[in-house]
Short mmCIF file of the C-alpha atoms (twelve columns), coordinates in Angstrom:
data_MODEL
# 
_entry.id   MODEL 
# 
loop_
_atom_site.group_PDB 
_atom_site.id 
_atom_site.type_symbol 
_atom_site.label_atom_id 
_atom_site.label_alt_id 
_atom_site.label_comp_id 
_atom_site.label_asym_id 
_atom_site.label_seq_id 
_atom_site.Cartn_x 
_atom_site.Cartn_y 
_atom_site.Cartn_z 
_atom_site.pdbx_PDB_model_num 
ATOM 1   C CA . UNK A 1   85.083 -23.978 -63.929 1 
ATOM 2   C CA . UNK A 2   81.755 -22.851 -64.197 1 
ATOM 3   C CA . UNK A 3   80.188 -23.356 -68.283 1 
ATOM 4   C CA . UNK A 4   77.953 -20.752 -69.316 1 
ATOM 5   C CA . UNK A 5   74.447 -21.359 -69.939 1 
ATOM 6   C CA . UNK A 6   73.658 -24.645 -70.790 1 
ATOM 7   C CA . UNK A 7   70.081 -24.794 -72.344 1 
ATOM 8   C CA . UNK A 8   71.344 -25.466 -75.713 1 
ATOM 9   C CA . UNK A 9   67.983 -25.431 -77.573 1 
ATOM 10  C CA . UNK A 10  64.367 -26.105 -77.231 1 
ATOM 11  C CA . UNK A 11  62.942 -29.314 -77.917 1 
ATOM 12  C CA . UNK A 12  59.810 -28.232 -80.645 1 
ATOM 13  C CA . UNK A 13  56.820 -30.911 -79.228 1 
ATOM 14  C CA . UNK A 14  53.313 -30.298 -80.158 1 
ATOM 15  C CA . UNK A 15  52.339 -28.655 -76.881 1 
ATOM 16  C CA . UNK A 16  48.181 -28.369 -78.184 1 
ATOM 17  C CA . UNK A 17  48.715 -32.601 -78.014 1 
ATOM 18  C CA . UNK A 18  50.395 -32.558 -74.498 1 
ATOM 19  C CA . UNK A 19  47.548 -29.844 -73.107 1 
ATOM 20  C CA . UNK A 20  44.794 -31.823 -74.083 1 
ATOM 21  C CA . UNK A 21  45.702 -35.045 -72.203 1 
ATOM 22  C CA . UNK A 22  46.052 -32.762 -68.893 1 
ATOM 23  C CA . UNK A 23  42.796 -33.413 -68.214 1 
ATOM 24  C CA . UNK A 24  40.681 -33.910 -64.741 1 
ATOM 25  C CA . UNK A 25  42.110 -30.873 -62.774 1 
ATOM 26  C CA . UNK A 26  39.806 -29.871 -60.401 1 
ATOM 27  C CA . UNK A 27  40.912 -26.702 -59.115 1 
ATOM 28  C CA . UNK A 28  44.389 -25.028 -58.856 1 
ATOM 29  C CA . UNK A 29  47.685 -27.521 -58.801 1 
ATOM 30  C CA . UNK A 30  48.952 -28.208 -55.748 1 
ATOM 31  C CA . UNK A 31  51.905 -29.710 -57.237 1 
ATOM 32  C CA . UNK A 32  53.580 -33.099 -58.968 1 
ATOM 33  C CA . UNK A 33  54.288 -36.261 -58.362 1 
ATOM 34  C CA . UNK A 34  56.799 -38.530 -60.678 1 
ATOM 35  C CA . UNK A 35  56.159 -42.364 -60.661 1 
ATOM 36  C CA . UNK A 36  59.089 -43.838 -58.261 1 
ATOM 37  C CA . UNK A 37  59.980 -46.685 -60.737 1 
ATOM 38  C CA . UNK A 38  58.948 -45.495 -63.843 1 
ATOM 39  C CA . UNK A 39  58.603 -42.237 -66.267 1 
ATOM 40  C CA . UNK A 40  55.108 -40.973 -65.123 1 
ATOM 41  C CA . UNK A 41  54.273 -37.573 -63.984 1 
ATOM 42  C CA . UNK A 42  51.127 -36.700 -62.254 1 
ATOM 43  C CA . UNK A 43  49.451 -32.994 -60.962 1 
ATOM 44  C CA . UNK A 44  47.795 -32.584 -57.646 1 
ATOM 45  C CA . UNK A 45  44.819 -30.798 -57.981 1 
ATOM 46  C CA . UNK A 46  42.280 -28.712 -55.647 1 
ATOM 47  C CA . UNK A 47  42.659 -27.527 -52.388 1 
ATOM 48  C CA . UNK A 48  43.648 -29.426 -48.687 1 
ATOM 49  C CA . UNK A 49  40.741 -32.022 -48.232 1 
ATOM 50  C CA . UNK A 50  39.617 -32.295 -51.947 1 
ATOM 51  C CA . UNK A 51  43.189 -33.232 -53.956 1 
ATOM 52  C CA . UNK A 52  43.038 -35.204 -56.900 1 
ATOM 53  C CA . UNK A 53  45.807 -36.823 -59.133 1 
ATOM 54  C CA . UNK A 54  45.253 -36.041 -62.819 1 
ATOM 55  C CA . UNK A 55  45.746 -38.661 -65.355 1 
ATOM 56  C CA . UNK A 56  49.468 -38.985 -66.296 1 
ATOM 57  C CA . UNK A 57  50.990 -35.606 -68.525 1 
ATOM 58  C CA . UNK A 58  52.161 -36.705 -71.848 1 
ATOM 59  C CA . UNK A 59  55.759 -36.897 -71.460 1 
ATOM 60  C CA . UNK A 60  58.408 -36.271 -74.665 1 
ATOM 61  C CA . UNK A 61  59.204 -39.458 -76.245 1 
ATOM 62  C CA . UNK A 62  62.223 -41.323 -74.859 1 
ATOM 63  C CA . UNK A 63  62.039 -40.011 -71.352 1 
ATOM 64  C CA . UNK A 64  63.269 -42.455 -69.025 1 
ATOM 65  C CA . UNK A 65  63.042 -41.123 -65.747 1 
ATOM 66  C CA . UNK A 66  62.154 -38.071 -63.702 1 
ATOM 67  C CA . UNK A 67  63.895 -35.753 -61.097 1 
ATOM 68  C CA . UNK A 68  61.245 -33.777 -59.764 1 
ATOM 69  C CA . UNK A 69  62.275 -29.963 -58.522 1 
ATOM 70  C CA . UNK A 70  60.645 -30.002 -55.034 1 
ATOM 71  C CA . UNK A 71  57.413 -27.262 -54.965 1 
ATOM 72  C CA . UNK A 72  58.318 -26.289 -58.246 1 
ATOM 73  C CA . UNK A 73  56.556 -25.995 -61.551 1 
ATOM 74  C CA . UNK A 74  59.957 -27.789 -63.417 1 
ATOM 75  C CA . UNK A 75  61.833 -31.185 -63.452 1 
ATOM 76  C CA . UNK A 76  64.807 -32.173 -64.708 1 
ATOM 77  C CA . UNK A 77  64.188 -35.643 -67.157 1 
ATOM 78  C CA . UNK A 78  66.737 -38.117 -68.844 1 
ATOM 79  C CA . UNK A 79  65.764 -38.800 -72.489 1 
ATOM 80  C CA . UNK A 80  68.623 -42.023 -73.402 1 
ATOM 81  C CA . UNK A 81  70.513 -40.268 -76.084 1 
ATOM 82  C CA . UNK A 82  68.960 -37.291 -76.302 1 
ATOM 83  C CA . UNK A 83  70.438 -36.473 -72.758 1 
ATOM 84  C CA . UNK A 84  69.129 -34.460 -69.836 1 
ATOM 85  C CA . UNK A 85  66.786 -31.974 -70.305 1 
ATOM 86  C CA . UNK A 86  64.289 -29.420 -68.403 1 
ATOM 87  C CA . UNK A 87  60.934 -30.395 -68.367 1 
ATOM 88  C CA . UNK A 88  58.869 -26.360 -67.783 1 
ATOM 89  C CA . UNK A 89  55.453 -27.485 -66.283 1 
ATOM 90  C CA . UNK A 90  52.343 -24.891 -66.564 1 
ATOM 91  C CA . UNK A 91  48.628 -25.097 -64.727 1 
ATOM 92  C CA . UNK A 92  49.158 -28.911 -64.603 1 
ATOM 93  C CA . UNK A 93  50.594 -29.675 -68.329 1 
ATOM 94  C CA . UNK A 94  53.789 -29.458 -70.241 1 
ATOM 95  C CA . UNK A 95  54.881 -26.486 -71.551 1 
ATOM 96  C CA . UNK A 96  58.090 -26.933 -73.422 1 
ATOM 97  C CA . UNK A 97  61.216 -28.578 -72.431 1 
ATOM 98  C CA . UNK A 98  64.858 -27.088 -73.158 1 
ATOM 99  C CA . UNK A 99  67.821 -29.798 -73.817 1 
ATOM 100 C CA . UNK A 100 70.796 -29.079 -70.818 1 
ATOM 101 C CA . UNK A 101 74.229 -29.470 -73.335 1 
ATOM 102 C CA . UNK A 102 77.153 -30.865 -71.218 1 
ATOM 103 C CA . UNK A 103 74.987 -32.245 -68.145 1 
ATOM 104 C CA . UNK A 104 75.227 -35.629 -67.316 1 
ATOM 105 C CA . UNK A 105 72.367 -37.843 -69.640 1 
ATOM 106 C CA . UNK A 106 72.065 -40.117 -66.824 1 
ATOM 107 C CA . UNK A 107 72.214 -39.799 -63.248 1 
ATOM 108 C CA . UNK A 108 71.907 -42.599 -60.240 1 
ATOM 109 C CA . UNK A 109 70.495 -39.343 -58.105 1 
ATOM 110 C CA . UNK A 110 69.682 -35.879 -58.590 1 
ATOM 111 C CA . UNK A 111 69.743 -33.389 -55.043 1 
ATOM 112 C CA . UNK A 112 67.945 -30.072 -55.371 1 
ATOM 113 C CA . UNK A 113 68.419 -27.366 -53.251 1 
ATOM 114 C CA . UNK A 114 65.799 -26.108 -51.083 1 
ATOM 115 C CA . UNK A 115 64.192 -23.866 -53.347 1 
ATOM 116 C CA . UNK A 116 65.429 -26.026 -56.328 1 
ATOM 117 C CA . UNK A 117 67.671 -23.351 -57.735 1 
ATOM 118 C CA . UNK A 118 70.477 -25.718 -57.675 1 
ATOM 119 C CA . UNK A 119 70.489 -29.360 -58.359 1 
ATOM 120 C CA . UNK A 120 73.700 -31.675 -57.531 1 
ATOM 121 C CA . UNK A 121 74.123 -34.705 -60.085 1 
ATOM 122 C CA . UNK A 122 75.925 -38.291 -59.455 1 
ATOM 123 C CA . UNK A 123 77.150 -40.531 -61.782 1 
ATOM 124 C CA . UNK A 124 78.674 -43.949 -60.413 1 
ATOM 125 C CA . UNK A 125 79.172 -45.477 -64.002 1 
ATOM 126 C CA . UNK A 126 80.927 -41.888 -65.338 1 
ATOM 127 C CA . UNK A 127 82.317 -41.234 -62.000 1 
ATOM 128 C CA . UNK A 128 81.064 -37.557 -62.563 1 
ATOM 129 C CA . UNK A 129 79.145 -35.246 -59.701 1 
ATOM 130 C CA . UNK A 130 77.902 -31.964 -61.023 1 
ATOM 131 C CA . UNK A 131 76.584 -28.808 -59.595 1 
ATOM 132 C CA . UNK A 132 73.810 -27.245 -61.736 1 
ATOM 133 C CA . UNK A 133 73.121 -23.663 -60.506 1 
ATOM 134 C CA . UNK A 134 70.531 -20.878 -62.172 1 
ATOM 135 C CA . UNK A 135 67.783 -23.379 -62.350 1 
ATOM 136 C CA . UNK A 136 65.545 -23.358 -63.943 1 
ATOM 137 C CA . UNK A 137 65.941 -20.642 -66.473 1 
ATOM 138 C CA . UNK A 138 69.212 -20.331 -67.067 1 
ATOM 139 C CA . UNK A 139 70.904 -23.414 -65.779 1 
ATOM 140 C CA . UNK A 140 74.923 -23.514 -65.790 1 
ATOM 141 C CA . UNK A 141 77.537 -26.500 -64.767 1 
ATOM 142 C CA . UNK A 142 78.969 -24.696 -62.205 1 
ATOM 143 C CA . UNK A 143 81.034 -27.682 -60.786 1 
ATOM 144 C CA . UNK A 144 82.083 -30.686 -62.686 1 
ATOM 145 C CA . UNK A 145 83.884 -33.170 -60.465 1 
ATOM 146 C CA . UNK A 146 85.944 -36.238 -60.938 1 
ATOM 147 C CA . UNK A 147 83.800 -38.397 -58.526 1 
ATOM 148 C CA . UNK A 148 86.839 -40.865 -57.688 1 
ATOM 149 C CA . UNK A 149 88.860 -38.106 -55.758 1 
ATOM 150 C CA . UNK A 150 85.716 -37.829 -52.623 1 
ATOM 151 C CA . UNK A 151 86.872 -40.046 -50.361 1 
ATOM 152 C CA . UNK A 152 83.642 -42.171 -50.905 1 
ATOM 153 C CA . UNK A 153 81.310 -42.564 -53.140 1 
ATOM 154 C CA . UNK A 154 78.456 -40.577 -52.027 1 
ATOM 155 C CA . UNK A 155 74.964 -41.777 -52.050 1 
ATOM 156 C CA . UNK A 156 73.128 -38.391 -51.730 1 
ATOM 157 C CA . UNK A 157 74.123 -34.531 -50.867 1 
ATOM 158 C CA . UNK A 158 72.865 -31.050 -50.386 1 
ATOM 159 C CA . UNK A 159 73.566 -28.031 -51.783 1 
ATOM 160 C CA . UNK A 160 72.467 -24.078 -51.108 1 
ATOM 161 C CA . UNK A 161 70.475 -21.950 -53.473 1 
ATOM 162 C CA . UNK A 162 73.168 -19.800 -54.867 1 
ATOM 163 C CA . UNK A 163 75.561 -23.131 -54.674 1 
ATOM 164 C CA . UNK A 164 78.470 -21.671 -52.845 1 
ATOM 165 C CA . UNK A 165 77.946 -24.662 -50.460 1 
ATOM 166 C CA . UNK A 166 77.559 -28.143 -51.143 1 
ATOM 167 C CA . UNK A 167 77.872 -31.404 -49.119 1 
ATOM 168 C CA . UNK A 168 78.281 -34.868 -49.943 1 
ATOM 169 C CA . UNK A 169 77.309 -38.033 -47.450 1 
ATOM 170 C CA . UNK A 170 78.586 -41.743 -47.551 1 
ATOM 171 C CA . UNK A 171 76.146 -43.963 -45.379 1 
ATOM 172 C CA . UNK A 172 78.377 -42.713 -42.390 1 
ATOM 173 C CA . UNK A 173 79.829 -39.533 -42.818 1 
ATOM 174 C CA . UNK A 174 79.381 -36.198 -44.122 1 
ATOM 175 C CA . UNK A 175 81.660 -34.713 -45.930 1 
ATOM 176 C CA . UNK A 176 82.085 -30.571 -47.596 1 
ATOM 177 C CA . UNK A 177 83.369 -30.352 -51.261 1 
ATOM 178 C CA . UNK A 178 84.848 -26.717 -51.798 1 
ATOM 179 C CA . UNK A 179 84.979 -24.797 -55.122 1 
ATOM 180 C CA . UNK A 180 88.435 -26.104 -55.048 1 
ATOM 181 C CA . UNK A 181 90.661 -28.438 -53.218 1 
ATOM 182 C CA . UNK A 182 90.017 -31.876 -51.334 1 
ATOM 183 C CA . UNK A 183 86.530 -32.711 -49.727 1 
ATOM 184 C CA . UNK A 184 86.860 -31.603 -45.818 1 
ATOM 185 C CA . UNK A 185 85.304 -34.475 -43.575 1 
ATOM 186 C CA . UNK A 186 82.629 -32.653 -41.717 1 
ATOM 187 C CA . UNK A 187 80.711 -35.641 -39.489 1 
ATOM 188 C CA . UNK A 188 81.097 -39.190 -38.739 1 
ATOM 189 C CA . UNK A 189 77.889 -40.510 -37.701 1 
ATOM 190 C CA . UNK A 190 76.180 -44.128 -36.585 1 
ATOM 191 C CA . UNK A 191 74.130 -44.383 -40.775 1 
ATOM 192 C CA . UNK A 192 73.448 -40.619 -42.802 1 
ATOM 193 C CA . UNK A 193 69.609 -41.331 -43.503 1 
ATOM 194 C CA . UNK A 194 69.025 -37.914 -45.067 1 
ATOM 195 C CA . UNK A 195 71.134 -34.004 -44.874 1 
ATOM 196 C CA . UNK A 196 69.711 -31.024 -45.941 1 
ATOM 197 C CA . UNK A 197 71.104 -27.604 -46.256 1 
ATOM 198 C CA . UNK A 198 69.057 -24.885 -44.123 1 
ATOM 199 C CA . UNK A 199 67.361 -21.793 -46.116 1 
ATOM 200 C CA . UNK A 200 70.377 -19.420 -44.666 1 
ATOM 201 C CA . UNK A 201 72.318 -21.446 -46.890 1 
ATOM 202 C CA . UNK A 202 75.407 -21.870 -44.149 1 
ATOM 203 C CA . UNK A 203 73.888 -24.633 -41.976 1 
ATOM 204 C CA . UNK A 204 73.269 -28.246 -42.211 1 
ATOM 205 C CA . UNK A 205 71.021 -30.708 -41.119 1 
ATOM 206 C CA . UNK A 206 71.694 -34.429 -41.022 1 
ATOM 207 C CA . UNK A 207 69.236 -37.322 -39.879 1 
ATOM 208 C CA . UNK A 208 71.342 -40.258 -38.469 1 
ATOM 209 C CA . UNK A 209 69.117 -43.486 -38.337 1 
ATOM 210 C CA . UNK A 210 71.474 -45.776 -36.161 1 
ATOM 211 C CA . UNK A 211 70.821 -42.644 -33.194 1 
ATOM 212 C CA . UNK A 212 67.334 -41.562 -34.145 1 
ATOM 213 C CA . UNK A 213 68.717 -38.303 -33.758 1 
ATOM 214 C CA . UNK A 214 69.148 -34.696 -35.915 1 
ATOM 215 C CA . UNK A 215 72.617 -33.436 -36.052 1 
ATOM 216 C CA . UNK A 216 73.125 -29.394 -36.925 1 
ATOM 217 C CA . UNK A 217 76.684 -28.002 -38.528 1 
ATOM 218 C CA . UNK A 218 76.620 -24.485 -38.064 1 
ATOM 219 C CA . UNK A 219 78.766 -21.948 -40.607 1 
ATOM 220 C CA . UNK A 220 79.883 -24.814 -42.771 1 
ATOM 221 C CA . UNK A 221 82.161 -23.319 -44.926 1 
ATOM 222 C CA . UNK A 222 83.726 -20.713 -42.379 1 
ATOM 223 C CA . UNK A 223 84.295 -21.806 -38.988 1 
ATOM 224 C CA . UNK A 224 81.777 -25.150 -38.760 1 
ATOM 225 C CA . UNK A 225 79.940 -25.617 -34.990 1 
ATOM 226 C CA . UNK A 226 78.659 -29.135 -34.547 1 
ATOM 227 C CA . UNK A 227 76.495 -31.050 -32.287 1 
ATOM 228 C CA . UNK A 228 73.057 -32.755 -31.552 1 
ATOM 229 C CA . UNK A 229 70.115 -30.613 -32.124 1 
ATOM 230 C CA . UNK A 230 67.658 -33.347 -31.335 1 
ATOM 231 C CA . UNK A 231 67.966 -37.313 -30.389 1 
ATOM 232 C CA . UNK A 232 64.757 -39.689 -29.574 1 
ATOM 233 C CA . UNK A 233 63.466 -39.652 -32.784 1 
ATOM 234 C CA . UNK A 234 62.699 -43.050 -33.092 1 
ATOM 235 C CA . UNK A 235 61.434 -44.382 -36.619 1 
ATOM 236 C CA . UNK A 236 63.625 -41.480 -38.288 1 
ATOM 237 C CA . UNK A 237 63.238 -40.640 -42.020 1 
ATOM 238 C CA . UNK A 238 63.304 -38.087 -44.280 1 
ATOM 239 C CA . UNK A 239 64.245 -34.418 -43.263 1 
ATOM 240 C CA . UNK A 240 63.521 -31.199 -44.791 1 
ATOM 241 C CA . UNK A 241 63.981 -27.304 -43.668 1 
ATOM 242 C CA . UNK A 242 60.822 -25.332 -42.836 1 
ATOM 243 C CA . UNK A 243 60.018 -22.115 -45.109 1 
ATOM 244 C CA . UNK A 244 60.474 -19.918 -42.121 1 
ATOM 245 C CA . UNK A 245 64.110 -20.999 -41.725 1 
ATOM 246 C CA . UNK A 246 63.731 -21.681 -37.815 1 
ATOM 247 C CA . UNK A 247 62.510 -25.723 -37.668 1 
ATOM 248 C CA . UNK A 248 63.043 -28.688 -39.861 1 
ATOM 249 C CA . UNK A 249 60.420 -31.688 -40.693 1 
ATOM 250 C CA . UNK A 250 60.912 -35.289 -39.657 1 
ATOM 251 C CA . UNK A 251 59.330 -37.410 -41.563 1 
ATOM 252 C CA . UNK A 252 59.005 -40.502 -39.085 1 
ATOM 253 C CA . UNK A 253 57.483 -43.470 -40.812 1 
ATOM 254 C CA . UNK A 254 58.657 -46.495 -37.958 1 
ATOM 255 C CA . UNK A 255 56.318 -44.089 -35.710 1 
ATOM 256 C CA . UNK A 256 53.637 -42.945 -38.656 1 
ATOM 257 C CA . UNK A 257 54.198 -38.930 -37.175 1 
ATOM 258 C CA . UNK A 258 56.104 -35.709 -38.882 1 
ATOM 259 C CA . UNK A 259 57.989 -34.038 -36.370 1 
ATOM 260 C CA . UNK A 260 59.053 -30.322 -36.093 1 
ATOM 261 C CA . UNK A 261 62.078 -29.505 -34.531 1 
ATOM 262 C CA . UNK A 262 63.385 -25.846 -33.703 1 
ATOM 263 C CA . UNK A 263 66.870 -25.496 -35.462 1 
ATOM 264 C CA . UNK A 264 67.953 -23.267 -32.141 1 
ATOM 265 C CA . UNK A 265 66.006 -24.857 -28.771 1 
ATOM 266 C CA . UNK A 266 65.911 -28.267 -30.182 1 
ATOM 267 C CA . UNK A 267 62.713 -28.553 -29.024 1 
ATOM 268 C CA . UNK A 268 60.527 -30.968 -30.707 1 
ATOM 269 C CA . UNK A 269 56.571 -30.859 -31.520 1 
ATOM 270 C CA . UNK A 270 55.265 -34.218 -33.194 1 
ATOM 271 C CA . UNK A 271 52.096 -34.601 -35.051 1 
ATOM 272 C CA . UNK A 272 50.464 -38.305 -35.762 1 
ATOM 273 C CA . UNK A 273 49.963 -38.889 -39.311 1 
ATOM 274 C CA . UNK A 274 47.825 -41.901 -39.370 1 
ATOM 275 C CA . UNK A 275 50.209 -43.330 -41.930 1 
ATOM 276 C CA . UNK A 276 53.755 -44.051 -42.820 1 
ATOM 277 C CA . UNK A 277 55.499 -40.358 -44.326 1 
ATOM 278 C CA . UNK A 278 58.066 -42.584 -46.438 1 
ATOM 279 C CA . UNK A 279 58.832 -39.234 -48.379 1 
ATOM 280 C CA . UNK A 280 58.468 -35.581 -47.527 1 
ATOM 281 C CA . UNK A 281 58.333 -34.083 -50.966 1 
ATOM 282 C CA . UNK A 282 57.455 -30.393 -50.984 1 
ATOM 283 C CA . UNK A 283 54.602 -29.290 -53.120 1 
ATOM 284 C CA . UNK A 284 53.985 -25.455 -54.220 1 
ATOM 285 C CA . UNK A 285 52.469 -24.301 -51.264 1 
ATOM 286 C CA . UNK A 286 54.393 -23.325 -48.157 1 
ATOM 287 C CA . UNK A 287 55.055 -26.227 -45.654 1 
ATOM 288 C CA . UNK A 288 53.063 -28.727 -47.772 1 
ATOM 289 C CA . UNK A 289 54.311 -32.210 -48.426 1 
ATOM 290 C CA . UNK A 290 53.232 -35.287 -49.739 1 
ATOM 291 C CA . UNK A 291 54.302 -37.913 -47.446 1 
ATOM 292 C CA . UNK A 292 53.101 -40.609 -49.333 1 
ATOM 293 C CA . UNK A 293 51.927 -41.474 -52.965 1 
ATOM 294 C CA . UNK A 294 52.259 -45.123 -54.256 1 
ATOM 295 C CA . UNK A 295 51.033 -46.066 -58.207 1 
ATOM 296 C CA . UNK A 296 47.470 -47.184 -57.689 1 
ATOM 297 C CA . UNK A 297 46.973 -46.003 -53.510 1 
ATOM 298 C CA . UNK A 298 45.662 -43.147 -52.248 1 
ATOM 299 C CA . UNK A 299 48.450 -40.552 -51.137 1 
ATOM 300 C CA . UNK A 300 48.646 -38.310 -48.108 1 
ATOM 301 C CA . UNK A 301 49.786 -34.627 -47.910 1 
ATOM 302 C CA . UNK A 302 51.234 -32.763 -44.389 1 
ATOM 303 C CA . UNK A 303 50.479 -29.296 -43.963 1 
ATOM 304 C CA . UNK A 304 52.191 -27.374 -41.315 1 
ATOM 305 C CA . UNK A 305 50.262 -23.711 -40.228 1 
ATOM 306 C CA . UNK A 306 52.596 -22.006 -37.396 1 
ATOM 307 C CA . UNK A 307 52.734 -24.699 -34.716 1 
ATOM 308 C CA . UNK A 308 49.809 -26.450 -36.135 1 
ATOM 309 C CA . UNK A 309 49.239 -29.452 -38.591 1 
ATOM 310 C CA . UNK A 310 47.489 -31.935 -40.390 1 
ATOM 311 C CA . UNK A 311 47.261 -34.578 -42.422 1 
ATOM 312 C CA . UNK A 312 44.865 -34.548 -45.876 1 
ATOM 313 C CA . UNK A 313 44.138 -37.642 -47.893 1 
ATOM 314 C CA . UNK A 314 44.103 -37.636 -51.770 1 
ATOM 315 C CA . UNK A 315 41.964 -40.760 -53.491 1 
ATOM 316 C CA . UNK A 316 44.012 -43.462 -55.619 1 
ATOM 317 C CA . UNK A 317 44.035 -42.448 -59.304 1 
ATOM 318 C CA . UNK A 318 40.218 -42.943 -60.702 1 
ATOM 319 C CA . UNK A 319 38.283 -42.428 -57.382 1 
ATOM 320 C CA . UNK A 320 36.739 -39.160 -57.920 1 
ATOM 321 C CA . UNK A 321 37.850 -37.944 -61.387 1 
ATOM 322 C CA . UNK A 322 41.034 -38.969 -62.321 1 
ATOM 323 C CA . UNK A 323 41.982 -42.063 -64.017 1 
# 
């Protein structure tokens, strides 16, 4: 049952406070970064070649951790008892934050679609997965699900835009979850690394480590085609769909290279990084990732032009501006 709009009411904070501590931008934002262990949210400032992290954004008291919307200017953040909320980012500061009524205050994962218009939510301790479509101005619980009746519990998913399609994965199979009715087993494969759900919002792509290779399920809610798009891939990681709709990125840190691979040839182009891409998290420009970004190192942005790309460095926190 889907619950009409959930942002129950704006949380008043004394946004003059949280722009004044945004400080050390050097140019336009490239996009955020959220601390992996902790509740600390960064900007990326400047242009390819001269990024810079800005000193940590002055979070709302009692924020606990961060799901950051992928090349978005939004995240959603658990606040403990105040629940989950949505955290509306502007030119590198906070600009207000809107409680989400009903959502889940805590989640062990959060899955975003790929242009973060829908967000999938798991709960092991309230055995809950829900769908959050409309993001992220007028968010709604479109699907609130009894997590003990998938078949497994599922340790990540992927879901469309409009989030008419959604898939769950266990560490060895993939599984559909329909509007209604039983979860439809979809693909058993050697260890589910990472799925994503292609722009056309029928397809999906799953990374299986134990094969290094990319699996593709065609018309996944209709009549579902699947096979191997791409195998060899060794020191397979993280995979996410090109803007254009016709490749998806392989992040490949047990080889330090990203890897395009054409969703209908299979053909695959790979590009040394120079590093390990132990994330591909998109930032707000088009085929731009950070690929790596640990608390005190310097991080390390892809950027994919046509067939082209590169890898651009960003200085640890405090070398060159920002503390």
């Amino acid at each position: 049952m889907v619950k009409p709009l959930i942002c129950a009411c704006s949380l008043l904070l004394p946004i003059a406070g949280l722009l004044a501590g945004a400080v050390n931008l050097t140019g336009p934002v490239a996009g955020y970064v959220a601390g992996p262990s902790e509740p600390e949210l960064r900007a990326i400032s400047g242009v390819p070649g001269s990024y810079l992290f800005s000193d940590p954004l002055p979070l709302p008291a009692g924020t606990t951790r961060i799901h950051l919307a992928p090349g978005q200017d939004f995240a959603l953040i658990e606040q403990g008892a105040a629940g989950l909320a949505v955290l509306y980012l502007s030119a590198g500061a906070v600009d207000r934050v809107e409680a989400l009524g009903g959502a889940l205050p805590a989640a062990d994962w959060a899955a975003f679609s790929p242009g973060a218009r829908s967000a999938i939510l798991f709960s092991s301790s309230a055995q809950r997965l829900q769908l959050l479509t409309g993001l992220p101005g007028m968010p709604r619980i479109a699907l609130d699900l009894d997590a003990s009746t998938l078949p497994v519990p599922p340790f990540t998913a992927a879901v469309s835009d409009d989030g008419s399609l959604l898939v769950v994965a266990s560490a060895h199979s993939v599984y559909l979850v329909p509007p209604a009715g039983p979860a439809q087993l979809l693909l058993s494969v050697g260890e589910v690394l990472s799925l994503a759900v292609l722009p056309n919002g029928t397809d999906v792509a799953v990374a299986d480590r134990r094969t290094d290779s990319i699996h593709l399920l065609q018309n996944v809610a209709s009549a579902p085609v699947i096979g191997v798009l791409a195998s060899g891939l060794s020191g397979i990681g993280k995979i996410y769909p090109a803007a254009d709709g016709r490749s998806i990125l392989v992040a490949r840190p047990g080889a330090k290279a990203v890897s395009s691979v054409d969703v209908v040839s299979g053909d695959v182009q790979t590009l040394p990084a120079g590093v390990a891409p132990v994330q591909l998290q998109p930032l707000r420009n088009r085929d731009t990732f950070l690929i790596s970004a640990k608390p005190g190192q310097p991080g390390s942005v892809f950027l994919r032009d046509g067939d082209a790309g590169r890898v651009v460095f960003i200085p640890a926190a405090g070398v060159g501006g920002a503390q």
